[in-house]
Amino acid sequence: MKVLVSVKRVVDFNVKVRVKADGSGVETANVKMSMNPFDEIALEEAVRLKEAGVATEIVAVSCGVQACQETLRTALAIGADRAILVESGEELQPLAVAKLLKAICQKEAPQLVILGKQAIDDDSNQTGQMLAALLGWSQATFASKVAMEKEKATVTREVDGGLETISIKLPAIVTTDLRLNEPRYVTLPNIMKAKKKPLETLKPETLGVDVCPRLITLKVVEPPKRKAGVKVADARALVEKLRNEAKVI
Amino acid sequence: MSAYTAPLKDMRFVLNELAGLAAVARLPGYQDTTPDTADAILEEAAKFATEVLDPLNYSGDQEGSNWNDGSVTTPRGFKEAYKLFCEGGWSALSLDPEWGGQGLPKLLSTPVTEMITSANMSFSLCPMLTQGAIEAMLLSGTAQLKKTFLPKMFDGTWTGTMNLTEPQAGSDLALVRTKAVRTGEHYLISGQKIFITFGEHDMTSNIVHLVLARTPDAPEGVRGISLFIVPKFMVKPDGSPGARNAANCASIEHKLGIHASPTAVMVFENAVGYLVGEENKGLAYMFIMMNAARFGVGLQGVSIAERAFQRALAYARERVQGRDLVEGTKAVPIIRHPDVRRMLMLMKSQTEAARALAYVVAASMDFSLKTTNKEEQKQHQAFVELMIPVVKGWSTETGTEVASLGVQVHGGMGFIEETGAAQHLRDARITTIYEGTTGIQANDLVGRKIAREGGVTIKAWLAVVSAFEKKELAKSQSADIKVIGQRLAAGVQAVSESVDFILATAGKDPNAAFAGAVPFLRLVGIVAGGWQMARAALVSEQKLLDKASDPGFYSAKISTARFYADQLLSQAPGLAATVTSGAASVMALAEDQFLAA
Amino acid sequence: MTILVIAEHDHGALKGATLNTVAAAQKIGGEIHVLVAGHNAEGAAKAAAQIAGVAKVLSAEGSQLGEFLAENVAALVVSLAKSYSHILAPATSNGKDVTPRIAALLDVQQISEIIAVDAPDTFVRPIYAGNALATVKSKDAIKVITVRTTGFDAVASTGGNAAVEKTAAPADSGLSSFVSREVSRSERPELTAAKIVVSGGRGMGSGENFKLLEPLADKLHAAMGASRAAVDAGFVPNDWQVGQTGKIVAPELYVAIGISGAIQHLAGMKDSRVIVAINKDEEAPIFQVADYGIVGDLFKVVPELVEELKRQG
């Protein structure tokens, strides 16, 4: 069974992002970039499926600028067998990425596509579901457990208030939640081996996909700063404030 | 507690712009070291250091390793971290691919080791010692010994130790008394060894001790010492650990720092040992490995300095105390105060200088090992020999100083263990002592590396620095770099005068030459570091002119180099005065004049 | 402009998130329809009809909608979509599951988790885990949106009187099926992962007194923590410790009870979104970082707080 995993290059989760002074976005020049953590979980799951003898080949795909090659090399070092970069300098929004991935899925015919549930930069949480829709495949989002069978998969999902288990027909899309697994550390020998694994570069045009952004970002600002603290009279006033002002309960 | 963040930007800058990673990658056998591979390795090592090792640093210090009835339990998490370390293949980064190493250049293993040590110095000692033991066996072990032990030591299944010191034989190994009596194919080893790092622990199923001992008919002194392999468990024909050997851990030391690293007292009672190489040549083998070991400890100075700096910086940005001198009214984070800035800059600039020097020396080690050009080989070898005591002595003294400044930045909280600042100072403190004290490094520099060869190598180096200053720095348009150039020229002059003094006195008045050895070592370190900072500033100026990305990094580099020139290089003439005229007073008192009343 | 709001419900009753989503729809402006897709969901449909400001309720019934499987719900919404300028769903796990599927089928770039409406085509949404707020404008004909419920005050659940109109649901896709559901275990969340943390300090006086905090933590589904002083005094185990040498937490809400706020403790919790302090010492440094403070005896205030939480539901 072939498994396809999509990986995104994002600002490393340890970096405290700074909003650009001109409000055009956040500062991404000269900051550490890494693989989106949820995608790392997706890849780890694929590698485990291969180690368990369920998956036979893992193809990692990334859509974006040329530097995404680094992320794909990491994917190859973690255990992908080969990699595809869809290279584009355009801002790729989830719908565009889903269309690119659809084109690749039609070429590669995987039985399972695993994606992170969301990227930690735009926090959209869309690509997997969109890809499933475009392909007309089943979907299981926010997976915390995946059990593969012959024609289907049983997936436990993290939903509001608990866990839900569904059965999905293959081919299918699974998006990963945090607790699905704990990704391994890349080993040095595998970094060296990754150099020799194939990495193919495609263009959106060759795949026949229009990637024009549909959303225009007008401005990006910092969230409002924390207000100065106040003393409240009693428990009643506190609960009222927490509920209606701070909105945390 | 602020987490360790690997200084990847500075590491990459030093690797590529100062130490010449591209040139090293052209050496035979190092072709795999492409920029993207180097990057991937650094990133993954950084991740491992930050996520796995750093979280165990403070708890490891608090818990320490514990001895009970001959067994040693390492702190919580160490065993698991060690397993991950080995699985990651980090144990054999620059070792021979023939036995399962990755065969990467020293220049690349150096930043990796720096990160691992910054994150957790106690932990880093175990692989470091194992590597030392491996190198000794590679150097002179028989094919059979290599086959038995090396594969398991390369992948970290077993660890190694170095058993040199005895209670009466510390810096002076001529006094080693441990006995080795030949019985058939092997020897029976008896005696006591102390200060054995990771001499006993619970992380692996076997431990391979390398032990210095004397055969019954060996000559007195350093020429009568042989090297033996003594495994904790005998190795069965199938390669698995078998019967327990009579090599036991009698206790572990209670130390000032590196608490998680068990420092064992080892007792050998007719333990089975196998000769490494030839009888009576043990110390010679040790000397061959000495450069690597001393370099490794020097690098620990850089590592601790980096970690202490990061912690102090995080605290200084957060701790609100006192008003801004200019703006007044509101209490501000202490990083706004000039003296705190001064301390942070001292930490930052010296750390960067020591890092640059260490990496440049690492690159020369690669050249001395792999280049096919004889002349080039000789030059690099000579430079390495000259700089090893400097990297070891100066970087560790600097690391300790920086760790102490780290405590100072924290104020009263620095004296409280909870901030972690104190641990760095305690951990740093051993680095100026083991693997040859600073005094021994300085004596090595003055005696073996300068006086014995008439100062040829150091003069050649000074000529290089001087030419760089006159031909390249002088061309700069930057006012900062012009000042750096002047200070560097004065530094070269100071070293030069001191070298002349040493050459003139070493033969006829050795006390005079050696009394100033440590100040001289500091002087050479400061100037060598200043040389690298000047090179860094010049590269940065060009990068800014070329409109390279990340101008903030490069302008900070120039300012940091300028600070170093003003605050450190400026000390050079004073140190030269100490070296050339301070000796008499050092030795002036009669011993009984030290006694009070 | 007509807006379709996809209701969040459990068939029998409507869930609060629907009210916040209707509120967002009101900010956009236009006629608001609510879709209740479910199985035997008359109760929810009726409740939706009562929501203030709702013009029409669409009720889609069918066993294939019983578990809100994304494939089936998306097919239903897409069949209705052409009548609407906006399709909104709350950013609940159901909403997040189904909405992108709808958007893709309509060839629309969805706008996720909006927290404000600037114009009918322009919205504010958090990115980088809330460290930045982006204002985005959609070029698509239909806007498909998920709504972060905390960004919009709920509309009144009563006062409306909308007509309930039945609508046909497409047949089961056959792609996926529901197996089982496991409602969250009542045990406490892990300290570093919890959305709310209730911590006690030396002011608790004893380990026994920490029991006082349990009802509060239960009520808030909070993890329990402690200051080093409380750990050192032996009140609670070491792994409860929040602070420089303990766990570093950054929950949505951190409630510090009887904690003075030593710098080592602040280092472990200062990044929490909202900090509440309860301490009898008015000068305690914890009040300098607290968003809300109560100066008072914790043994009196904490039980009152629990009562108040129960009372205000």
Coordinates of C-alpha atoms in Angstrom, one line a residue, chain B residues 106-314:
Chain B
K106 CA 36.1 17.1 13.1
L107 CA 34.9 20.5 12.0
L108 CA 31.3 19.1 11.9
S109 CA 31.5 16.9 15.0
T110 CA 32.8 20.0 16.9
P111 CA 29.6 22.0 16.8
V112 CA 27.6 18.9 17.5
T113 CA 29.7 18.1 20.6
E114 CA 29.4 21.7 21.6
M115 CA 25.6 21.5 21.6
I116 CA 25.5 18.2 23.4
T117 CA 27.8 19.6 26.1
S118 CA 26.0 22.9 26.4
A119 CA 22.7 21.0 26.9
N120 CA 24.2 18.6 29.4
M121 CA 27.8 18.5 30.3
S122 CA 27.6 15.6 32.6
F123 CA 25.9 13.5 30.0
S124 CA 28.4 14.5 27.3
L125 CA 31.3 13.0 29.3
C126 CA 30.2 9.5 28.8
P127 CA 30.4 9.5 25.0
M128 CA 33.5 11.6 25.2
L129 CA 35.4 9.1 27.2
T130 CA 34.1 6.2 25.1
Q131 CA 35.5 8.0 22.1
G132 CA 38.8 8.3 23.8
A133 CA 38.9 4.6 24.5
I134 CA 37.9 3.8 21.0
E135 CA 40.7 6.0 19.6
A136 CA 43.2 4.2 21.8
M137 CA 42.1 0.8 20.5
L138 CA 42.0 1.9 16.9
L139 CA 45.5 3.2 17.3
S140 CA 47.2 0.1 18.7
G141 CA 44.7 -2.6 19.5
T142 CA 45.1 -6.1 17.9
A143 CA 42.7 -7.2 15.2
Q144 CA 41.1 -9.6 17.7
L145 CA 40.6 -6.9 20.4
K146 CA 39.1 -4.5 17.8
K147 CA 36.7 -7.1 16.6
T148 CA 35.6 -7.9 20.1
F149 CA 35.1 -4.4 21.4
L150 CA 34.9 -1.8 18.7
P151 CA 31.6 -2.5 17.0
K152 CA 29.8 -2.4 20.3
M153 CA 31.6 0.7 21.4
F154 CA 30.9 2.5 18.1
D155 CA 27.2 2.1 18.4
G156 CA 27.3 2.9 22.1
T157 CA 26.1 -0.6 23.2
W158 CA 29.1 -0.5 25.6
T159 CA 30.9 2.6 26.9
G160 CA 34.5 3.1 27.5
T161 CA 36.6 4.7 30.3
M162 CA 40.1 5.9 30.7
N163 CA 41.9 4.7 33.9
L164 CA 45.0 6.8 34.4
T165 CA 45.0 8.6 37.7
E166 CA 45.9 6.9 41.0
P167 CA 45.9 8.6 44.4
Q168 CA 49.6 9.2 44.2
A169 CA 49.8 9.7 40.5
G170 CA 47.8 12.7 39.2
S171 CA 49.4 15.1 36.8
D172 CA 52.5 13.0 37.1
L173 CA 51.8 9.6 35.6
A174 CA 55.3 8.4 36.1
L175 CA 54.1 7.4 39.6
V176 CA 51.5 4.9 38.4
R177 CA 51.7 1.7 40.5
T178 CA 48.9 -0.5 39.3
K179 CA 50.3 -3.9 38.5
A180 CA 49.9 -6.1 35.4
V181 CA 51.1 -9.7 35.6
R182 CA 51.2 -11.8 32.4
T183 CA 49.5 -15.1 32.6
G184 CA 49.3 -16.8 29.3
E185 CA 47.3 -14.8 26.7
H186 CA 46.3 -12.1 29.1
Y187 CA 47.4 -10.1 32.1
L188 CA 46.0 -9.9 35.7
I189 CA 45.6 -6.3 36.7
S190 CA 45.7 -5.1 40.3
G191 CA 45.5 -1.7 41.8
Q192 CA 43.4 1.3 42.5
K193 CA 42.4 4.0 40.0
I194 CA 40.6 7.2 40.9
F195 CA 38.7 10.0 39.0
I196 CA 37.3 7.5 36.5
T197 CA 34.5 9.2 34.6
F198 CA 31.5 7.0 34.1
G199 CA 33.7 4.2 35.6
E200 CA 30.5 2.5 36.7
H201 CA 26.9 3.2 35.6
D202 CA 23.6 1.6 34.7
M203 CA 23.2 2.8 31.1
T204 CA 24.8 -0.1 29.3
S205 CA 25.4 -3.9 29.7
N206 CA 29.2 -3.6 29.7
I207 CA 31.9 -1.1 30.3
V208 CA 35.3 -1.3 28.7
H209 CA 38.1 0.2 30.9
L210 CA 41.4 1.3 29.4
V211 CA 43.9 1.0 32.3
L212 CA 47.5 2.2 32.6
A213 CA 49.6 -0.3 34.6
R214 CA 53.1 -1.6 35.1
T215 CA 54.4 -5.1 34.3
P216 CA 56.7 -6.5 37.0
D217 CA 59.9 -6.0 35.0
A218 CA 59.0 -2.6 33.6
P219 CA 61.5 0.3 33.8
E220 CA 60.8 3.1 36.3
G221 CA 59.0 6.2 35.3
V222 CA 57.0 7.0 32.2
R223 CA 58.8 4.5 30.0
G224 CA 57.5 1.6 32.0
I225 CA 53.8 2.0 31.7
S226 CA 51.6 -0.2 29.5
L227 CA 48.0 0.1 28.4
F228 CA 45.4 -2.6 29.0
I229 CA 41.7 -3.3 28.1
V230 CA 39.8 -4.5 31.2
P231 CA 36.1 -5.2 30.5
K232 CA 33.6 -5.0 33.4
F233 CA 32.2 -8.3 32.0
M234 CA 34.3 -10.8 30.1
V235 CA 33.1 -11.2 26.6
K236 CA 31.7 -14.6 25.6
P237 CA 32.6 -16.1 22.2
D238 CA 29.2 -15.0 20.8
G239 CA 30.1 -11.4 21.7
S240 CA 27.7 -11.0 24.7
P241 CA 28.8 -10.1 28.2
G242 CA 29.7 -13.1 30.3
A243 CA 31.4 -13.5 33.7
R244 CA 32.0 -10.5 35.9
N245 CA 35.6 -9.4 35.8
A246 CA 37.3 -8.3 39.1
A247 CA 37.0 -4.6 38.2
N248 CA 34.8 -3.0 40.8
C249 CA 33.6 0.5 41.7
A250 CA 34.5 1.1 45.3
S251 CA 32.7 4.4 45.5
I252 CA 32.0 7.6 43.6
E253 CA 33.3 11.1 44.5
H254 CA 31.2 13.9 45.9
K255 CA 32.1 16.8 43.7
L256 CA 31.7 20.5 43.2
G257 CA 30.0 20.0 39.9
I258 CA 29.1 17.6 37.1
H259 CA 27.0 15.7 39.7
A260 CA 25.2 13.5 37.2
S261 CA 28.5 12.1 35.9
P262 CA 29.7 9.4 38.2
T263 CA 33.4 9.8 39.0
A264 CA 34.4 6.3 40.2
V265 CA 37.1 4.9 42.4
M266 CA 38.0 1.7 40.6
V267 CA 39.5 -1.3 42.3
F268 CA 41.2 -4.0 40.2
E269 CA 41.9 -7.3 41.9
N270 CA 43.6 -9.7 39.5
A271 CA 41.2 -8.5 36.9
V272 CA 41.7 -9.9 33.4
G273 CA 43.2 -7.4 31.1
Y274 CA 44.4 -7.5 27.5
L275 CA 47.5 -5.6 26.4
V276 CA 46.9 -2.8 23.9
G277 CA 49.9 -2.3 21.6
E278 CA 53.3 -3.1 23.1
E279 CA 54.4 -3.2 26.7
N280 CA 55.8 0.0 28.1
K281 CA 54.4 2.2 25.4
G282 CA 51.1 3.0 27.2
L283 CA 52.0 6.6 27.9
A284 CA 53.1 7.2 24.3
Y285 CA 49.7 6.0 23.1
M286 CA 48.1 8.4 25.6
F287 CA 50.1 11.3 24.2
I288 CA 48.9 10.6 20.7
M289 CA 45.3 10.9 21.9
M290 CA 46.0 13.9 24.1
N291 CA 45.4 16.5 21.5
A292 CA 41.9 15.2 20.9
A293 CA 41.1 15.0 24.6
R294 CA 42.4 18.4 25.4
F295 CA 40.6 19.9 22.4
G296 CA 37.4 18.2 23.7
V297 CA 37.8 19.8 27.1
G298 CA 38.6 23.2 25.6
L299 CA 35.3 22.9 23.7
Q300 CA 33.5 22.3 27.0
G301 CA 34.6 25.8 28.0
V302 CA 32.9 27.1 24.9
S303 CA 29.8 25.0 25.6
I304 CA 29.4 26.1 29.2
A305 CA 30.1 29.7 28.3
E306 CA 27.3 29.6 25.7
R307 CA 24.8 28.0 28.1
A308 CA 25.6 30.4 30.9
F309 CA 25.3 33.4 28.5
Q310 CA 21.9 32.2 27.3
R311 CA 20.6 31.8 30.8
A312 CA 21.9 35.2 32.0
L313 CA 20.5 36.9 28.9
A314 CA 17.1 35.4 29.4

